[in-house]
Amino acid sequence: MRGITKRFGDLVANDDIHLTVEPGEIHALLGENGAGKSTLMNVLYGLLQPDEGEILVDDKPVKIKGPSDAIRIGIGMVHQHFMLVPVFTVAENVMLGAEPNKAGFLDHATADRLVREVSQKYGLPLEPDAIIEDLPIGIQQRVEIVKALTRDVDLLILDEPTAVLTPQETDELLSVMRGLKESGKSIVFITHKLREVKAVADQITVVRRGKIVGTAAPTAPESELAEMMVGRSVILEVPKQAAQPGAPVLAVRGLVVADDRLHRAVDGVDLEVRAGEVLGIAGVQGNGQTELVESIMGLRPSLAGTVTFLGRDITDWSTREVLRSGVGYIPEDRSVDGLVKEFSVAENLVLDLYRSEPFGGRFALNPKAIDESAKGRVEEFDIRVQSEQQPVGALSGGNQQKVIVAREMSRPLKLFIAAQPTRGVDVGSIEFIHRRIIAERDVGSAVLVVSSELDEVVALADRIAVMYRGRILAIVPPGTPREKLGLLMAGITSEGAS
Amino acid sequence: MTSPDNEPEAMASSPDKSLSQPESGRPYYMQEIKPGKHRAGKTFWQTLREEFYADNSFTVTLAAIVLALFLGGVLMIIGDANVRAQWGYFFYQPLTTLEASWDLVSQAYTDMFKGSIVDPEVLRYWYWNLPMPSGNIPTWQTALRPLSETLTNAAPLVFTGLAVAIPFRAGLFNIGGQGQAIMGAIGGGTVGLALSLPAALHIPLAILAGALLGGFWGYVVGLLKAKTGAHEVIVTIMLNYIALYFLIWYIRQSFADEPTRSDLISKPAKETALFPKIFDDSLRVNLGIVLAILAAAGVAWMLKRGTFGFELRAVGYNPNAASTAGIKVGATLALTMALAGALAGLGGTTMVLGTAQNLTGEVVGQIGFNGILVALLGRVKPWGVVGAALLFGALQAGGAAMQTFSGISNELVTVIQAMIVIFVAAPLLVKAIFRLRRSPVAAAQAALAKG
Amino acid sequence: MRTTRGMKLIALAASAGLAFGAAACSKPPAETPGTGQSAGTYKACMVTDTGGIDDRSFNASSWAGMEAAKAANSNIATSYTASTAMSDYDPNLANSVTKGCNYIQSVGGLMGDATKKVAGANPNTQFSIVDADNLGLKNVFPIQFETQQAAFLAGYLAAGFSKTGKVGTYGGLPIGPVTIFMDGFADGVAHFNKVKGKNVQVLGWDKATQKGLFTNDFVKQEAGKQQSDTLVAQGADVILPVAGGAGLGSAAAAKAGNYSIIWVDADGYETTPYKDVMLSTVIKNSKDGVKEALSKAAGQKGTLLTGGFLGTLANNGVSLAPYHDFDSKVDPALKSEIEALKADIISGKIKVTSAAQPK
């Protein structure tokens, strides 16, 4: 792939990407969520058309207009979300789109034979007559792989294949990948998990913010890879005084939280945030940070443990009660959880205050108060809008984020929780948001910042907690060397690997 | 609601957008809109013409109605044996054929107009105080009767239309208006026939009972949705059946069943419970339409100004963000459905106490299902629903007249109603047929009000 | 006149049909009431009840009466409007008035309220209604039936035909249009007993107490069969089901159960598939009633009909249907006795009454 650029409107998802995959190689594409890995592979698979650049197969430029083109020239893809029909059998799913038929009737015998042949050849045992929805996730994925292999592909793209697998299933998949390599297939392996990359990859390309930030051999230390992933391209300086921590505001004890797939995403977390300090949680994304914060906010039930806020047990409180009691919250995905895009700026600014005076009462809103307050906050937080009545969806990412910050910081707070507060935000807004967070600390609030940007955590935090696989591995001061932080984020404590 | 063509921009505007773009480089929806700018150098009529040909939702709706009436005319021609036969001679007598077709269709639509708005003949005889050919001197009641019929038919449709439109704004598709209306009819009807009260108490109590029972029927849906995730479409369809058969069983019970009648019919509601007529006893238009307009006004206010309306809209657009902001999504859904059910229940009450007087198996007609059409045609906006209900009410009143005057089956009206909604739901088709352009004003406003 | 016209002009201008009003304000040619029919056609319009035009019952036979009147008088133009709900009666009748119908036929007593309202508001239009009185209005022509007279003959026939000495009847619901059949039937049997000195029993109906067997349904054949099974078990071998479609359950089981059926309303030999068990039918002839009313009205256009149509044995408005397949099985003596009885009822020598007969 040469000079691939893909834009969505103003967002550059892939910026001049060059990528070469050798025959019989497992090429890992490493990067955080939203780094542009999937977009790149969708371009390769023909689901998206690049704005610039070209794709070469065996040194010849090709045009890939859709998945059928991709399959014809030998590229197959296994998506993160399986494209299987749950009520069909394995054989039917494998044959879907290329059904062998006799005089217009589906030829089940041929389909079964083909599935058996391919699955034996590559050591992927499958029962052709099994119904997909009865199979475990790992086997379903195997069906996807076999499906691609029956199309005689030379290059197989696996998009986050391990995201849905248990550790055992993951190990199995990794050995399958090695087997495929032996039989001469090339694999592009998209992931953000370092261990897996080191285990199977021959070549590693790290993608960050739509750009390739470097390549590495699998022998490179995990800490180096972690650093490349989360990046240090922007050096952030936030002017701040030393913290003057007061009494504990938030205390989490032995918290266990399940994720959407019912795995223990938070596995016994203890932490404490004191008034007047910023506790930063660092870590590669997907290590339980999201679930931890959502559980504190009452958005996700906990399985065990307690959350104490100002001495009161708020473990089972509703989100509204938590917010009312003086907690401000910036959710990590503003477009999903933070804003109602169709609502106006003014409405979004009162999204969690509309029942409080002066904005509204039990029955009616007070549009005048809402609009007036919106005007004030747009000015105070420097939100660039044409009008407070403009839908928030029409604003840029940075301004959208500022709307959330303005909303959450416009009432007296005891605790402020910011998850990925500057993701997808321009530099100017990052600086502004960071200053507001420190200002909140300085008026005596407890602040919990969760970020997968190591620089952000280092810049803001008075103490850094590193989270790995649902646990807090260590709590260290911000002056800790980056190498040590990188090791911790890769799950390596000074005593040895965990 | 986000229309599909706006989606890519909405997606693109989420992450990684640089703030420091030059003004000229802004996407069109971020550029400042100067009202009236596009009018420079154009006369009022040019502007009007341009707007009229543009694809704003009003024009599309109008075009959909015209198209449906046109196809309705085609069906009339196909359905009329004589005219159909005449088409066999089209190449020998093209003019005769077209004339016969035109006569048939124009006569039918004229009859619909006479039956739904005003009959000019009646007006003329009434004005000159002369007897009609039949010998009767028209009274003002005769002149107003078509409008009265239109309003009478429209009233329950406003209620059931709102019952679909409100949940739609909260992201729910309420197919259960029929069942909720039936429960409302049972509630209102029972109070009407079983209690003996002065009218001042009887009517409000009957209305309350209708709203409560309909509301309960809707609340069940919302509760199941919120607590178990049961899909509201499935649940409402099933509850429609349950309500219908409950009604049939209910009428047969001794306290409700009319002893002197063999068919499925209850005792009549007492006079004190019947909705008072607005003009005169000979015109059927009654309190129902007044309540319907009030309900529409109340809903419009609630959606714009009400705290609950705010929650409802937030949940409809983005339930994740709503729950993150502390809105109880489940409770909002349950309450929304209860409100919708109460409105549909009022529609059923209007049917039984406004026109029918007795409970029968068909007492609510098809108002629940027609309510879905009305809501879609009214673009799930309260006043849009009122407009659509008036149109449907007029079509029904006109259809009855058309059947009597021209002998064309009343069912044609149902087909026309369905076609209007199909065309409204397929705006691209309508735009293609009428070659509508995108108006500059509409484009800018659509972008502003995106979603 | 002049002053109110000014007010009307204002009202007109305010009305929604402003443009139409302006165009429509040319004065129509002077007409006097009653003589304004154009082209000499007499518009006769029927509004069906919710059964629709093809109900194989009185909507269909009333319409047949309209058509028969048209066939006899080319001056008549007929049309009908089907009602799908009870709430349609009012607008359909009113639209018929607006259409300029000279004669409007309502079908069934259920349309009484709506007919009364519309006819009351349009006193110059001739209305007619089947199975109801004149509703207290001069312009409503009632078409009613002395059904008990024909049922009386059926009772006599059943008593004479029965081998077991027991005949049975059951109804759909204890309502007038049903019990009038049962009353006549019971009286016919009683008359047979009196004349012949026999004791044929009527099972399922007691005229004196007005109590009897009912299916409480007009549709479910199973319910009808259940009632006739009860009657047959007690010895009845002729059954008169007065329960609409539910009666078909009895007719279907009659051959196996070795009993015969006397049908009601329209000749069961022609309208049901069970020809071989149809002893006879108590016919209520709506067709002739409507035909007569319409023909009369069209013949004297301009003036309202007086009186009403009362279907009796005398005018063939009610009758006992032919025996068809049973013609050879019925004793000729019994046949002639029934003919004589019919003549006696017509002449008034025998009076048959029912609590439900037209008053």
GROMACS .gro file of N, CA and C in nm, chain B residues 152-231:
model
  240
  650THR      N    1  -6.540   1.534   1.282
  650THR     CA    2  -6.576   1.418   1.363
  650THR      C    3  -6.480   1.302   1.338
  651ASN      N    4  -6.449   1.279   1.210
  651ASN     CA    5  -6.355   1.171   1.178
  651ASN      C    6  -6.214   1.203   1.224
  652ALA      N    7  -6.178   1.331   1.221
  652ALA     CA    8  -6.040   1.368   1.250
  652ALA      C    9  -6.007   1.355   1.398
  653ALA      N   10  -6.106   1.381   1.485
  653ALA     CA   11  -6.077   1.390   1.629
  653ALA      C   12  -6.005   1.265   1.683
  654PRO      N   13  -6.061   1.145   1.664
  654PRO     CA   14  -5.988   1.029   1.719
  654PRO      C   15  -5.853   1.008   1.653
  655LEU      N   16  -5.841   1.047   1.527
  655LEU     CA   17  -5.713   1.027   1.457
  655LEU      C   18  -5.605   1.120   1.513
  656VAL      N   19  -5.646   1.238   1.559
  656VAL     CA   20  -5.548   1.326   1.624
  656VAL      C   21  -5.491   1.253   1.746
  657PHE      N   22  -5.580   1.194   1.825
  657PHE     CA   23  -5.534   1.125   1.946
  657PHE      C   24  -5.441   1.009   1.913
  658THR      N   25  -5.486   0.922   1.823
  658THR     CA   26  -5.403   0.805   1.795
  658THR      C   27  -5.277   0.845   1.719
  659GLY      N   28  -5.286   0.951   1.640
  659GLY     CA   29  -5.166   1.001   1.573
  659GLY      C   30  -5.062   1.048   1.673
  660LEU      N   31  -5.109   1.123   1.773
  660LEU     CA   32  -5.017   1.168   1.879
  660LEU      C   33  -4.961   1.048   1.953
  661ALA      N   34  -5.043   0.946   1.970
  661ALA     CA   35  -4.999   0.827   2.044
  661ALA      C   36  -4.888   0.754   1.970
  662VAL      N   37  -4.876   0.777   1.843
  662VAL     CA   38  -4.763   0.719   1.769
  662VAL      C   39  -4.647   0.819   1.765
  663ALA      N   40  -4.682   0.946   1.747
  663ALA     CA   41  -4.579   1.048   1.729
  663ALA      C   42  -4.493   1.066   1.854
  664ILE      N   43  -4.554   1.065   1.972
  664ILE     CA   44  -4.475   1.091   2.094
  664ILE      C   45  -4.373   0.980   2.118
  665PRO      N   46  -4.414   0.853   2.119
  665PRO     CA   47  -4.313   0.749   2.137
  665PRO      C   48  -4.206   0.753   2.028
  666PHE      N   49  -4.246   0.791   1.907
  666PHE     CA   50  -4.149   0.801   1.798
  666PHE      C   51  -4.038   0.897   1.835
  667ARG      N   52  -4.074   1.006   1.902
  667ARG     CA   53  -3.971   1.103   1.941
  667ARG      C   54  -3.880   1.046   2.047
  668ALA      N   55  -3.928   0.945   2.120
  668ALA     CA   56  -3.844   0.881   2.222
  668ALA      C   57  -3.780   0.755   2.167
  669GLY      N   58  -3.789   0.735   2.036
  669GLY     CA   59  -3.724   0.620   1.976
  669GLY      C   60  -3.804   0.492   1.983
  670LEU      N   61  -3.935   0.503   2.010
  670LEU     CA   62  -4.018   0.383   2.019
  670LEU      C   63  -4.121   0.387   1.906
  671PHE      N   64  -4.151   0.270   1.850
  671PHE     CA   65  -4.251   0.263   1.745
  671PHE      C   66  -4.376   0.197   1.804
  672ASN      N   67  -4.474   0.278   1.832
  672ASN     CA   68  -4.595   0.228   1.898
  672ASN      C   69  -4.697   0.181   1.795
  673ILE      N   70  -4.702   0.049   1.776
  673ILE     CA   71  -4.800  -0.008   1.684
  673ILE      C   72  -4.929  -0.036   1.762
  674GLY      N   73  -4.926  -0.008   1.892
  674GLY     CA   74  -5.035  -0.052   1.979
  674GLY      C   75  -5.147   0.047   1.997
  675GLY      N   76  -5.153   0.151   1.913
  675GLY     CA   77  -5.258   0.249   1.928
  675GLY      C   78  -5.396   0.186   1.925
  676GLN      N   79  -5.411   0.083   1.842
  676GLN     CA   80  -5.541   0.018   1.829
  676GLN      C   81  -5.584  -0.044   1.962
  677GLY      N   82  -5.493  -0.120   2.022
  677GLY     CA   83  -5.526  -0.185   2.149
  677GLY      C   84  -5.550  -0.082   2.258
  678GLN      N   85  -5.467   0.022   2.260
  678GLN     CA   86  -5.483   0.125   2.362
  678GLN      C   87  -5.614   0.200   2.343
  679ALA      N   88  -5.652   0.223   2.217
  679ALA     CA   89  -5.780   0.289   2.191
  679ALA      C   90  -5.896   0.200   2.236
  680ILE      N   91  -5.882   0.069   2.212
  680ILE     CA   92  -5.988  -0.023   2.254
  680ILE      C   93  -6.004  -0.018   2.405
  681MET      N   94  -5.889  -0.021   2.477
  681MET     CA   95  -5.898  -0.016   2.622
  681MET      C   96  -5.960   0.116   2.667
  682GLY      N   97  -5.924   0.225   2.599
  682GLY     CA   98  -5.984   0.354   2.631
  682GLY      C   99  -6.133   0.354   2.608
  683ALA      N  100  -6.176   0.289   2.499
  683ALA     CA  101  -6.319   0.281   2.471
  683ALA      C  102  -6.390   0.202   2.580
  684ILE      N  103  -6.324   0.095   2.627
  684ILE     CA  104  -6.384   0.017   2.735
  684ILE      C  105  -6.397   0.103   2.861
  685GLY      N  106  -6.289   0.176   2.893
  685GLY     CA  107  -6.292   0.260   3.012
  685GLY      C  108  -6.401   0.366   3.004
  686GLY      N  109  -6.399   0.444   2.895
  686GLY     CA  110  -6.497   0.551   2.879
  686GLY      C  111  -6.637   0.495   2.866
  687GLY      N  112  -6.650   0.386   2.789
  687GLY     CA  113  -6.780   0.326   2.766
  687GLY      C  114  -6.841   0.272   2.895
  688THR      N  115  -6.759   0.207   2.975
  688THR     CA  116  -6.810   0.149   3.099
  688THR      C  117  -6.862   0.256   3.194
  689VAL      N  118  -6.781   0.361   3.213
  689VAL     CA  119  -6.828   0.470   3.298
  689VAL      C  120  -6.956   0.528   3.241
  690GLY      N  121  -6.961   0.538   3.108
  690GLY     CA  122  -7.078   0.595   3.042
  690GLY      C  123  -7.203   0.513   3.062
  691LEU      N  124  -7.192   0.381   3.056
  691LEU     CA  125  -7.316   0.302   3.060
  691LEU      C  126  -7.350   0.253   3.201
  692ALA      N  127  -7.248   0.247   3.288
  692ALA     CA  128  -7.274   0.184   3.418
  692ALA      C  129  -7.312   0.285   3.526
  693LEU      N  130  -7.260   0.407   3.518
  693LEU     CA  131  -7.284   0.503   3.625
  693LEU      C  132  -7.397   0.599   3.587
  694SER      N  133  -7.462   0.650   3.689
  694SER     CA  134  -7.561   0.755   3.667
  694SER      C  135  -7.515   0.879   3.742
  695LEU      N  136  -7.474   0.978   3.666
  695LEU     CA  137  -7.418   1.099   3.726
  695LEU      C  138  -7.467   1.219   3.646
  696PRO      N  139  -7.459   1.338   3.705
  696PRO     CA  140  -7.484   1.456   3.622
  696PRO      C  141  -7.373   1.472   3.518
  697ALA      N  142  -7.408   1.531   3.405
  697ALA     CA  143  -7.314   1.541   3.293
  697ALA      C  144  -7.182   1.606   3.335
  698ALA      N  145  -7.191   1.704   3.425
  698ALA     CA  146  -7.071   1.778   3.464
  698ALA      C  147  -6.970   1.687   3.530
  699LEU      N  148  -7.016   1.579   3.590
  699LEU     CA  149  -6.925   1.482   3.651
  699LEU      C  150  -6.901   1.362   3.560
  700HIS      N  151  -7.009   1.325   3.491
  700HIS     CA  152  -7.007   1.201   3.414
  700HIS      C  153  -6.903   1.206   3.302
  701ILE      N  154  -6.904   1.315   3.226
  701ILE     CA  155  -6.813   1.325   3.112
  701ILE      C  156  -6.667   1.326   3.157
  702PRO      N  157  -6.630   1.413   3.252
  702PRO     CA  158  -6.488   1.411   3.295
  702PRO      C  159  -6.447   1.274   3.349
  703LEU      N  160  -6.536   1.209   3.422
  703LEU     CA  161  -6.501   1.079   3.480
  703LEU      C  162  -6.480   0.975   3.369
  704ALA      N  163  -6.567   0.981   3.267
  704ALA     CA  164  -6.554   0.887   3.155
  704ALA      C  165  -6.423   0.912   3.081
  705ILE      N  166  -6.390   1.039   3.060
  705ILE     CA  167  -6.265   1.073   2.991
  705ILE      C  168  -6.146   1.021   3.072
  706LEU      N  169  -6.153   1.042   3.201
  706LEU     CA  170  -6.044   0.998   3.289
  706LEU      C  171  -6.028   0.847   3.282
  707ALA      N  172  -6.142   0.776   3.287
  707ALA     CA  173  -6.135   0.630   3.284
  707ALA      C  174  -6.075   0.583   3.152
  708GLY      N  175  -6.114   0.647   3.043
  708GLY     CA  176  -6.060   0.609   2.912
  708GLY      C  177  -5.910   0.632   2.907
  709ALA      N  178  -5.866   0.748   2.957
  709ALA     CA  179  -5.723   0.779   2.953
  709ALA      C  180  -5.646   0.683   3.043
  710LEU      N  181  -5.701   0.652   3.159
  710LEU     CA  182  -5.631   0.565   3.253
  710LEU      C  183  -5.613   0.425   3.197
  711LEU      N  184  -5.723   0.371   3.141
  711LEU     CA  185  -5.715   0.234   3.092
  711LEU      C  186  -5.623   0.225   2.970
  712GLY      N  187  -5.637   0.322   2.879
  712GLY     CA  188  -5.547   0.326   2.764
  712GLY      C  189  -5.403   0.345   2.810
  713GLY      N  190  -5.386   0.433   2.907
  713GLY     CA  191  -5.253   0.460   2.959
  713GLY      C  192  -5.191   0.338   3.023
  714PHE      N  193  -5.272   0.263   3.093
  714PHE     CA  194  -5.222   0.139   3.153
  714PHE      C  195  -5.175   0.043   3.044
  715TRP      N  196  -5.254   0.036   2.938
  715TRP     CA  197  -5.219  -0.056   2.829
  715TRP      C  198  -5.085  -0.016   2.764
  716GLY      N  199  -5.062   0.116   2.756
  716GLY     CA  200  -4.934   0.162   2.702
  716GLY      C  201  -4.821   0.143   2.802
  717TYR      N  202  -4.851   0.166   2.929
  717TYR     CA  203  -4.749   0.156   3.034
  717TYR      C  204  -4.691   0.014   3.039
  718VAL      N  205  -4.778  -0.085   3.019
  718VAL     CA  206  -4.732  -0.226   3.019
  718VAL      C  207  -4.620  -0.243   2.916
  719VAL      N  208  -4.641  -0.182   2.799
  719VAL     CA  209  -4.542  -0.194   2.692
  719VAL      C  210  -4.411  -0.130   2.735
  720GLY      N  211  -4.422  -0.007   2.786
  720GLY     CA  212  -4.302   0.064   2.827
  720GLY      C  213  -4.229  -0.009   2.938
  721LEU      N  214  -4.306  -0.064   3.029
  721LEU     CA  215  -4.245  -0.134   3.143
  721LEU      C  216  -4.170  -0.258   3.093
  722LEU      N  217  -4.234  -0.334   3.005
  722LEU     CA  218  -4.168  -0.454   2.952
  722LEU      C  219  -4.043  -0.416   2.875
  723LYS      N  220  -4.052  -0.307   2.802
  723LYS     CA  221  -3.936  -0.261   2.725
  723LYS      C  222  -3.822  -0.222   2.820
  724ALA      N  223  -3.857  -0.146   2.922
  724ALA     CA  224  -3.754  -0.095   3.012
  724ALA      C  225  -3.694  -0.205   3.098
  725LYS      N  226  -3.778  -0.296   3.144
  725LYS     CA  227  -3.729  -0.395   3.240
  725LYS      C  228  -3.667  -0.517   3.172
  726THR      N  229  -3.726  -0.558   3.060
  726THR     CA  230  -3.680  -0.683   3.000
  726THR      C  231  -3.624  -0.665   2.860
  727GLY      N  232  -3.637  -0.545   2.804
  727GLY     CA  233  -3.588  -0.523   2.669
  727GLY      C  234  -3.678  -0.580   2.562
  728ALA      N  235  -3.798  -0.625   2.600
  728ALA     CA  236  -3.892  -0.679   2.500
  728ALA      C  237  -3.920  -0.573   2.395
  729HIS      N  238  -3.917  -0.615   2.270
  729HIS     CA  239  -3.933  -0.513   2.165
  729HIS      C  240  -4.076  -0.463   2.159
   0.00000   0.00000   0.00000
